[in-house]
mmCIF file of C-alpha atoms in Angstrom:
data_model
loop_
_atom_site.group_PDB
_atom_site.id
_atom_site.type_symbol
_atom_site.label_atom_id
_atom_site.label_comp_id
_atom_site.label_asym_id
_atom_site.label_seq_id
_atom_site.Cartn_x
_atom_site.Cartn_y
_atom_site.Cartn_z
ATOM 1 C CA MET A 1 18.836 58.156 20.681
ATOM 2 C CA LYS A 2 20.998 55.128 20.083
ATOM 3 C CA LEU A 3 22.185 53.494 23.309
ATOM 4 C CA LEU A 4 24.766 50.736 23.344
ATOM 5 C CA ARG A 5 27.276 48.892 25.546
ATOM 6 C CA VAL A 6 30.898 48.394 24.571
ATOM 7 C CA GLY A 7 33.806 46.412 25.983
ATOM 8 C CA PRO A 8 34.718 42.822 26.810
ATOM 9 C CA ALA A 9 31.926 40.392 27.624
ATOM 10 C CA GLY A 10 30.857 40.914 31.219
ATOM 11 C CA GLN A 11 32.638 44.276 31.422
ATOM 12 C CA GLU A 12 30.567 46.368 29.017
ATOM 13 C CA ARG A 13 30.412 50.137 29.413
ATOM 14 C CA PRO A 14 27.137 51.966 28.633
ATOM 15 C CA VAL A 15 27.447 54.705 26.015
ATOM 16 C CA VAL A 16 25.356 56.726 23.587
ATOM 17 C CA LEU A 17 26.048 57.327 19.896
ATOM 18 C CA ASP A 18 25.852 61.058 19.170
ATOM 19 C CA ASP A 19 24.818 62.740 15.924
ATOM 20 C CA ALA A 20 28.445 62.980 14.820
ATOM 21 C CA GLY A 21 28.941 59.236 15.200
ATOM 22 C CA LYS A 22 31.013 59.491 18.375
ATOM 23 C CA LEU A 23 30.516 57.340 21.447
ATOM 24 C CA ARG A 24 29.922 59.200 24.706
ATOM 25 C CA ASP A 25 29.946 57.826 28.239
ATOM 26 C CA ILE A 26 26.430 58.191 29.648
ATOM 27 C CA GLY A 27 27.499 58.383 33.297
ATOM 28 C CA GLU A 28 25.162 55.563 34.324
ATOM 29 C CA PRO A 29 26.166 52.206 35.834
ATOM 30 C CA GLU A 30 24.183 50.111 33.356
ATOM 31 C CA ILE A 31 21.504 50.053 30.644
ATOM 32 C CA ASP A 32 18.937 47.767 32.226
ATOM 33 C CA GLY A 33 15.439 47.715 33.625
ATOM 34 C CA ALA A 34 16.308 49.984 36.537
ATOM 35 C CA PHE A 35 17.832 52.542 34.163
ATOM 36 C CA LEU A 36 14.739 52.529 31.953
ATOM 37 C CA ALA A 37 12.251 52.638 34.843
ATOM 38 C CA SER A 38 13.980 55.553 36.582
ATOM 39 C CA GLY A 39 13.963 57.945 33.621
ATOM 40 C CA GLY A 40 17.457 57.073 32.424
ATOM 41 C CA VAL A 41 16.683 57.793 28.779
ATOM 42 C CA ALA A 42 15.551 61.337 29.616
ATOM 43 C CA ARG A 43 18.624 61.918 31.818
ATOM 44 C CA VAL A 44 20.983 60.857 29.045
ATOM 45 C CA ARG A 45 19.160 62.934 26.449
ATOM 46 C CA GLU A 46 19.385 66.053 28.610
ATOM 47 C CA ALA A 47 23.063 65.489 29.399
ATOM 48 C CA LEU A 48 23.818 64.909 25.721
ATOM 49 C CA GLU A 49 22.043 68.132 24.745
ATOM 50 C CA ARG A 50 24.049 70.052 27.374
ATOM 51 C CA GLY A 51 27.303 68.605 26.022
ATOM 52 C CA ASP A 52 28.132 67.039 29.390
ATOM 53 C CA LEU A 53 29.039 63.532 28.203
ATOM 54 C CA PRO A 54 32.723 62.713 27.551
ATOM 55 C CA VAL A 55 33.841 61.053 24.311
ATOM 56 C CA VAL A 56 34.884 57.396 24.481
ATOM 57 C CA ASP A 57 37.611 56.082 22.167
ATOM 58 C CA ALA A 58 35.772 53.424 20.138
ATOM 59 C CA GLU A 59 38.818 51.907 18.431
ATOM 60 C CA GLY A 60 39.001 48.167 18.944
ATOM 61 C CA LEU A 61 36.037 48.010 21.293
ATOM 62 C CA ARG A 62 33.684 45.038 21.115
ATOM 63 C CA ILE A 63 30.002 45.941 20.880
ATOM 64 C CA GLY A 64 27.932 44.010 23.390
ATOM 65 C CA ALA A 65 24.186 43.653 23.641
ATOM 66 C CA PRO A 66 22.794 47.184 24.271
ATOM 67 C CA LEU A 67 20.793 45.923 27.253
ATOM 68 C CA ALA A 68 22.067 44.061 30.288
ATOM 69 C CA ARG A 69 20.485 40.625 30.726
ATOM 70 C CA PRO A 70 16.694 41.114 30.605
ATOM 71 C CA GLY A 71 14.283 39.660 33.112
ATOM 72 C CA LYS A 72 12.638 37.727 30.292
ATOM 73 C CA ILE A 73 12.670 37.329 26.535
ATOM 74 C CA VAL A 74 9.147 36.739 25.238
ATOM 75 C CA CYS A 75 8.760 35.626 21.633
ATOM 76 C CA ILE A 76 5.922 35.650 19.106
ATOM 77 C CA GLY A 77 5.825 32.777 16.645
ATOM 78 C CA LEU A 78 4.350 32.670 13.136
ATOM 79 C CA ASN A 79 3.702 36.422 13.122
ATOM 80 C CA TYR A 80 4.247 36.873 9.370
ATOM 81 C CA SER A 81 1.815 35.097 7.068
ATOM 82 C CA ASP A 82 4.559 34.129 4.606
ATOM 83 C CA HIS A 83 6.611 32.501 7.390
ATOM 84 C CA ALA A 84 3.555 30.637 8.676
ATOM 85 C CA ALA A 85 2.982 29.325 5.144
ATOM 86 C CA GLU A 86 6.568 28.148 4.673
ATOM 87 C CA SER A 87 6.323 26.419 8.075
ATOM 88 C CA GLY A 88 3.215 24.545 6.936
ATOM 89 C CA ALA A 89 1.035 26.273 9.532
ATOM 90 C CA GLU A 90 -2.157 28.290 9.372
ATOM 91 C CA ALA A 91 -1.949 31.985 10.231
ATOM 92 C CA PRO A 92 -2.752 32.071 13.968
ATOM 93 C CA ALA A 93 -5.990 33.562 15.290
ATOM 94 C CA GLU A 94 -4.112 34.818 18.371
ATOM 95 C CA PRO A 95 -0.403 35.448 18.913
ATOM 96 C CA VAL A 96 1.688 32.309 19.444
ATOM 97 C CA VAL A 97 3.727 32.953 22.595
ATOM 98 C CA PHE A 98 6.841 31.195 23.845
ATOM 99 C CA MET A 99 9.760 32.116 26.095
ATOM 100 C CA LYS A 100 13.479 32.212 25.459
ATOM 101 C CA ALA A 101 16.109 31.985 28.202
ATOM 102 C CA SER A 102 17.632 35.406 28.954
ATOM 103 C CA SER A 103 21.070 33.749 29.003
ATOM 104 C CA THR A 104 20.835 33.411 25.202
ATOM 105 C CA MET A 105 21.485 37.131 24.727
ATOM 106 C CA VAL A 106 24.902 38.013 23.251
ATOM 107 C CA GLY A 107 26.364 40.902 21.321
ATOM 108 C CA PRO A 108 25.469 41.588 17.676
ATOM 109 C CA HIS A 109 28.836 40.394 16.350
ATOM 110 C CA ASP A 110 29.558 37.598 18.825
ATOM 111 C CA GLU A 111 30.016 34.008 17.671
ATOM 112 C CA VAL A 112 26.869 31.862 17.438
ATOM 113 C CA LEU A 113 27.438 28.276 18.587
ATOM 114 C CA ILE A 114 25.730 25.273 17.022
ATOM 115 C CA PRO A 115 24.651 23.071 19.951
ATOM 116 C CA ARG A 116 26.152 19.628 20.400
ATOM 117 C CA GLY A 117 24.105 17.087 18.461
ATOM 118 C CA SER A 118 22.417 19.735 16.328
ATOM 119 C CA VAL A 119 21.917 19.350 12.583
ATOM 120 C CA LYS A 120 19.053 21.857 12.147
ATOM 121 C CA THR A 121 20.224 25.229 13.499
ATOM 122 C CA ASP A 122 18.363 28.036 11.739
ATOM 123 C CA TRP A 123 18.277 31.846 11.551
ATOM 124 C CA GLU A 124 15.480 34.405 12.130
ATOM 125 C CA VAL A 125 15.843 38.179 11.780
ATOM 126 C CA GLU A 126 13.348 39.914 14.075
ATOM 127 C CA LEU A 127 12.329 43.319 15.371
ATOM 128 C CA ALA A 128 12.724 43.323 19.157
ATOM 129 C CA ILE A 129 10.730 45.537 21.509
ATOM 130 C CA VAL A 130 12.301 46.724 24.771
ATOM 131 C CA ILE A 131 9.816 47.495 27.545
ATOM 132 C CA GLY A 132 10.397 50.694 29.536
ATOM 133 C CA GLN A 133 7.600 50.642 32.130
ATOM 134 C CA GLU A 134 5.777 47.996 34.121
ATOM 135 C CA ALA A 135 2.639 46.958 32.270
ATOM 136 C CA ARG A 136 -0.353 44.790 33.117
ATOM 137 C CA TYR A 137 -3.807 44.518 31.533
ATOM 138 C CA LEU A 138 -3.235 47.270 28.991
ATOM 139 C CA GLY A 139 -6.509 48.391 27.467
ATOM 140 C CA SER A 140 -5.524 49.927 24.143
ATOM 141 C CA ALA A 141 -2.859 50.253 21.472
ATOM 142 C CA GLU A 142 -2.089 53.751 22.763
ATOM 143 C CA GLU A 143 -1.390 52.415 26.260
ATOM 144 C CA ALA A 144 0.783 49.686 24.769
ATOM 145 C CA ARG A 145 2.861 52.129 22.755
ATOM 146 C CA GLY A 146 3.371 54.180 25.926
ATOM 147 C CA VAL A 147 5.316 51.421 27.714
ATOM 148 C CA ILE A 148 7.816 50.812 24.886
ATOM 149 C CA ALA A 149 11.299 52.218 25.538
ATOM 150 C CA GLY A 150 12.720 51.337 22.149
ATOM 151 C CA TYR A 151 13.653 48.740 19.571
ATOM 152 C CA ALA A 152 16.596 46.609 18.502
ATOM 153 C CA ILE A 153 17.533 43.796 16.116
ATOM 154 C CA SER A 154 17.260 40.216 17.371
ATOM 155 C CA ASN A 155 18.483 37.085 15.646
ATOM 156 C CA ASP A 156 16.126 34.463 17.088
ATOM 157 C CA VAL A 157 18.452 31.543 16.338
ATOM 158 C CA SER A 158 16.540 28.258 16.505
ATOM 159 C CA GLU A 159 17.283 24.531 16.488
ATOM 160 C CA ARG A 160 14.367 23.020 14.588
ATOM 161 C CA GLU A 161 14.797 19.395 15.691
ATOM 162 C CA PHE A 162 14.932 20.435 19.343
ATOM 163 C CA GLN A 163 11.992 22.793 18.767
ATOM 164 C CA LEU A 164 9.639 20.574 16.799
ATOM 165 C CA GLU A 165 10.730 16.938 16.924
ATOM 166 C CA ARG A 166 11.759 16.318 20.514
ATOM 167 C CA GLY A 167 8.400 16.729 22.290
ATOM 168 C CA GLY A 168 7.189 19.429 24.661
ATOM 169 C CA GLN A 169 7.288 23.153 23.972
ATOM 170 C CA TRP A 170 9.364 25.233 21.551
ATOM 171 C CA ASP A 171 11.666 26.569 24.278
ATOM 172 C CA LYS A 172 14.157 23.686 23.925
ATOM 173 C CA GLY A 173 14.970 24.745 20.394
ATOM 174 C CA LYS A 174 15.166 28.442 21.267
ATOM 175 C CA SER A 175 17.230 28.652 24.467
ATOM 176 C CA CYS A 176 20.625 27.254 23.511
ATOM 177 C CA GLU A 177 23.764 29.227 24.329
ATOM 178 C CA THR A 178 24.319 32.325 22.081
ATOM 179 C CA PHE A 179 20.878 31.926 20.441
ATOM 180 C CA ASN A 180 19.859 35.613 20.714
ATOM 181 C CA PRO A 181 22.372 38.061 19.194
ATOM 182 C CA PHE A 182 20.976 41.508 20.057
ATOM 183 C CA GLY A 183 21.772 45.049 18.972
ATOM 184 C CA PRO A 184 23.986 46.844 18.073
ATOM 185 C CA TRP A 185 21.828 49.672 19.414
ATOM 186 C CA LEU A 186 18.780 50.161 21.576
ATOM 187 C CA VAL A 187 17.068 52.861 19.523
ATOM 188 C CA THR A 188 14.526 54.888 21.480
ATOM 189 C CA ALA A 189 10.926 54.711 20.302
ATOM 190 C CA ASP A 190 10.772 58.394 19.371
ATOM 191 C CA GLU A 191 13.638 57.979 16.910
ATOM 192 C CA VAL A 192 12.204 54.863 15.283
ATOM 193 C CA GLY A 193 8.824 56.421 14.556
ATOM 194 C CA ASP A 194 6.420 53.930 13.001
ATOM 195 C CA PRO A 195 7.648 50.400 13.843
ATOM 196 C CA GLN A 196 5.388 48.948 11.136
ATOM 197 C CA ARG A 197 7.436 50.485 8.321
ATOM 198 C CA LEU A 198 10.814 48.811 8.829
ATOM 199 C CA PRO A 199 12.437 46.632 6.139
ATOM 200 C CA LEU A 200 14.371 43.714 7.658
ATOM 201 C CA ARG A 201 16.863 41.449 5.888
ATOM 202 C CA LEU A 202 19.223 38.565 6.579
ATOM 203 C CA TRP A 203 22.066 37.102 4.520
ATOM 204 C CA VAL A 204 23.933 33.813 4.950
ATOM 205 C CA ASN A 205 27.387 33.680 3.375
ATOM 206 C CA GLY A 206 26.490 36.740 1.319
ATOM 207 C CA GLU A 207 23.254 35.279 -0.086
ATOM 208 C CA LEU A 208 20.031 37.120 0.766
ATOM 209 C CA ARG A 209 17.750 34.708 2.621
ATOM 210 C CA GLN A 210 15.147 36.946 4.282
ATOM 211 C CA ASP A 211 13.759 40.172 2.816
ATOM 212 C CA GLY A 212 10.666 41.326 4.657
ATOM 213 C CA ASP A 213 8.958 44.329 6.169
ATOM 214 C CA THR A 214 7.311 44.807 9.558
ATOM 215 C CA LYS A 215 4.208 46.120 7.774
ATOM 216 C CA ASN A 216 3.432 42.460 7.047
ATOM 217 C CA MET A 217 3.132 41.389 10.681
ATOM 218 C CA ILE A 218 -0.109 39.582 11.468
ATOM 219 C CA PHE A 219 -0.190 41.176 14.948
ATOM 220 C CA ASP A 220 1.453 44.585 15.043
ATOM 221 C CA VAL A 221 3.798 45.861 17.740
ATOM 222 C CA ALA A 222 1.127 47.584 19.835
ATOM 223 C CA GLU A 223 -1.188 44.581 19.719
ATOM 224 C CA VAL A 224 1.632 42.215 20.720
ATOM 225 C CA VAL A 225 2.413 44.318 23.806
ATOM 226 C CA ARG A 226 -1.253 44.772 24.713
ATOM 227 C CA TYR A 227 -1.961 41.070 24.270
ATOM 228 C CA LEU A 228 1.005 39.885 26.347
ATOM 229 C CA SER A 229 0.029 42.207 29.203
ATOM 230 C CA GLN A 230 -3.188 40.213 29.628
ATOM 231 C CA PHE A 231 -1.191 37.091 30.518
ATOM 232 C CA MET A 232 1.951 38.345 32.269
ATOM 233 C CA VAL A 233 3.367 41.468 33.885
ATOM 234 C CA LEU A 234 5.810 43.131 31.510
ATOM 235 C CA GLU A 235 8.688 44.748 33.360
ATOM 236 C CA PRO A 236 11.240 47.398 32.392
ATOM 237 C CA GLY A 237 14.064 45.772 30.472
ATOM 238 C CA ASP A 238 11.977 42.862 29.184
ATOM 239 C CA VAL A 239 12.498 42.012 25.505
ATOM 240 C CA ILE A 240 9.840 40.876 23.039
ATOM 241 C CA ASN A 241 10.938 39.241 19.774
ATOM 242 C CA THR A 242 8.077 39.938 17.377
ATOM 243 C CA GLY A 243 8.474 37.199 14.765
ATOM 244 C CA THR A 244 10.306 36.640 11.499
ATOM 245 C CA PRO A 245 9.399 36.864 7.800
ATOM 246 C CA ALA A 246 9.805 34.034 5.277
ATOM 247 C CA GLY A 247 13.221 32.795 4.229
ATOM 248 C CA VAL A 248 14.371 30.554 7.075
ATOM 249 C CA ALA A 249 16.304 27.365 6.276
ATOM 250 C CA MET A 250 13.431 25.157 7.437
ATOM 251 C CA GLY A 251 11.228 26.496 4.630
ATOM 252 C CA MET A 252 13.794 26.399 1.815
ATOM 253 C CA PRO A 253 14.454 23.640 -0.721
ATOM 254 C CA GLY A 254 17.139 21.359 0.685
ATOM 255 C CA GLN A 255 16.849 23.042 4.103
ATOM 256 C CA PRO A 256 20.366 24.566 4.164
ATOM 257 C CA TYR A 257 20.784 24.740 7.940
ATOM 258 C CA LEU A 258 23.742 26.514 9.487
ATOM 259 C CA ARG A 259 27.138 24.885 9.756
ATOM 260 C CA ALA A 260 30.338 25.953 11.512
ATOM 261 C CA GLY A 261 32.083 28.628 9.460
ATOM 262 C CA ASP A 262 28.903 30.146 8.034
ATOM 263 C CA VAL A 263 28.392 33.904 8.371
ATOM 264 C CA MET A 264 25.051 35.572 9.085
ATOM 265 C CA GLU A 265 24.450 39.279 8.460
ATOM 266 C CA LEU A 266 21.248 41.032 9.521
ATOM 267 C CA GLU A 267 19.844 44.539 9.256
ATOM 268 C CA ILE A 268 16.692 46.468 10.069
ATOM 269 C CA GLU A 269 16.328 49.971 8.680
ATOM 270 C CA GLY A 270 17.336 52.530 11.311
ATOM 271 C CA LEU A 271 18.413 49.896 13.856
ATOM 272 C CA GLY A 272 21.851 49.018 12.524
ATOM 273 C CA ARG A 273 23.455 45.790 11.391
ATOM 274 C CA GLN A 274 24.680 42.521 12.882
ATOM 275 C CA ARG A 275 27.286 39.993 11.727
ATOM 276 C CA GLN A 276 27.923 36.600 13.309
ATOM 277 C CA THR A 277 30.269 33.773 12.459
ATOM 278 C CA VAL A 278 28.931 30.333 13.320
ATOM 279 C CA GLY A 279 30.989 28.023 15.524
ATOM 280 C CA GLN A 280 30.526 24.688 17.251
ATOM 281 C CA ALA A 281 29.702 24.251 20.942
#
């Protein structure tokens, strides 16, 4: 299934996209951790199969993030060998983990704001995992796959000076306002199938910048979830950004960082497409 939230920011309405491409009201107050933990996906699937869900007029509706603000956004750095190389780093022996403020999450077509004082704002198309069950100390890849509710597209927007040149941890360059466009859909794990066979691409102003595939992850989806559960409790509604392939501005000749007026477009096969115009904070 493809779950999403539509409407003005702060007033989104949870819906499901049916096989005919129509939006249907799911009859639930929100798509969040409580919804996922209480069997919400199964309830919606059953109601959709019975034909019980009313059609929603989609004309003119903004698409918001398909998940209400998560408890945490956990990110994996340098998880594609080609991106590690362009960053001048060795491929890590263990996953590189950092956190991103949950307030960064916006809709897939919302404006991305360059922070005040920034001259090195960059893009990163990523596969995002959405956790559906509480998880701690998972012992196997099979257990890890069992706690995944679904997947979505994340744009892990990053300010490289704040991240790498201002001291401390990466979080400063990752947690600026609007720095995690998310969606358009939360696609349930059963529909995605193998998450290690997903092409992912990003364009800036119509020029292809990133063209990768999740098969080239250093640490695959199941290992990322298993590994994180050794260090923190993963809760329903948590989001994990799994890393980006090569093609970011930081690794390109001339380092063509984002400027106001630029347009980013992102896609992952089966998960939809995003488009953001860049503005100035």
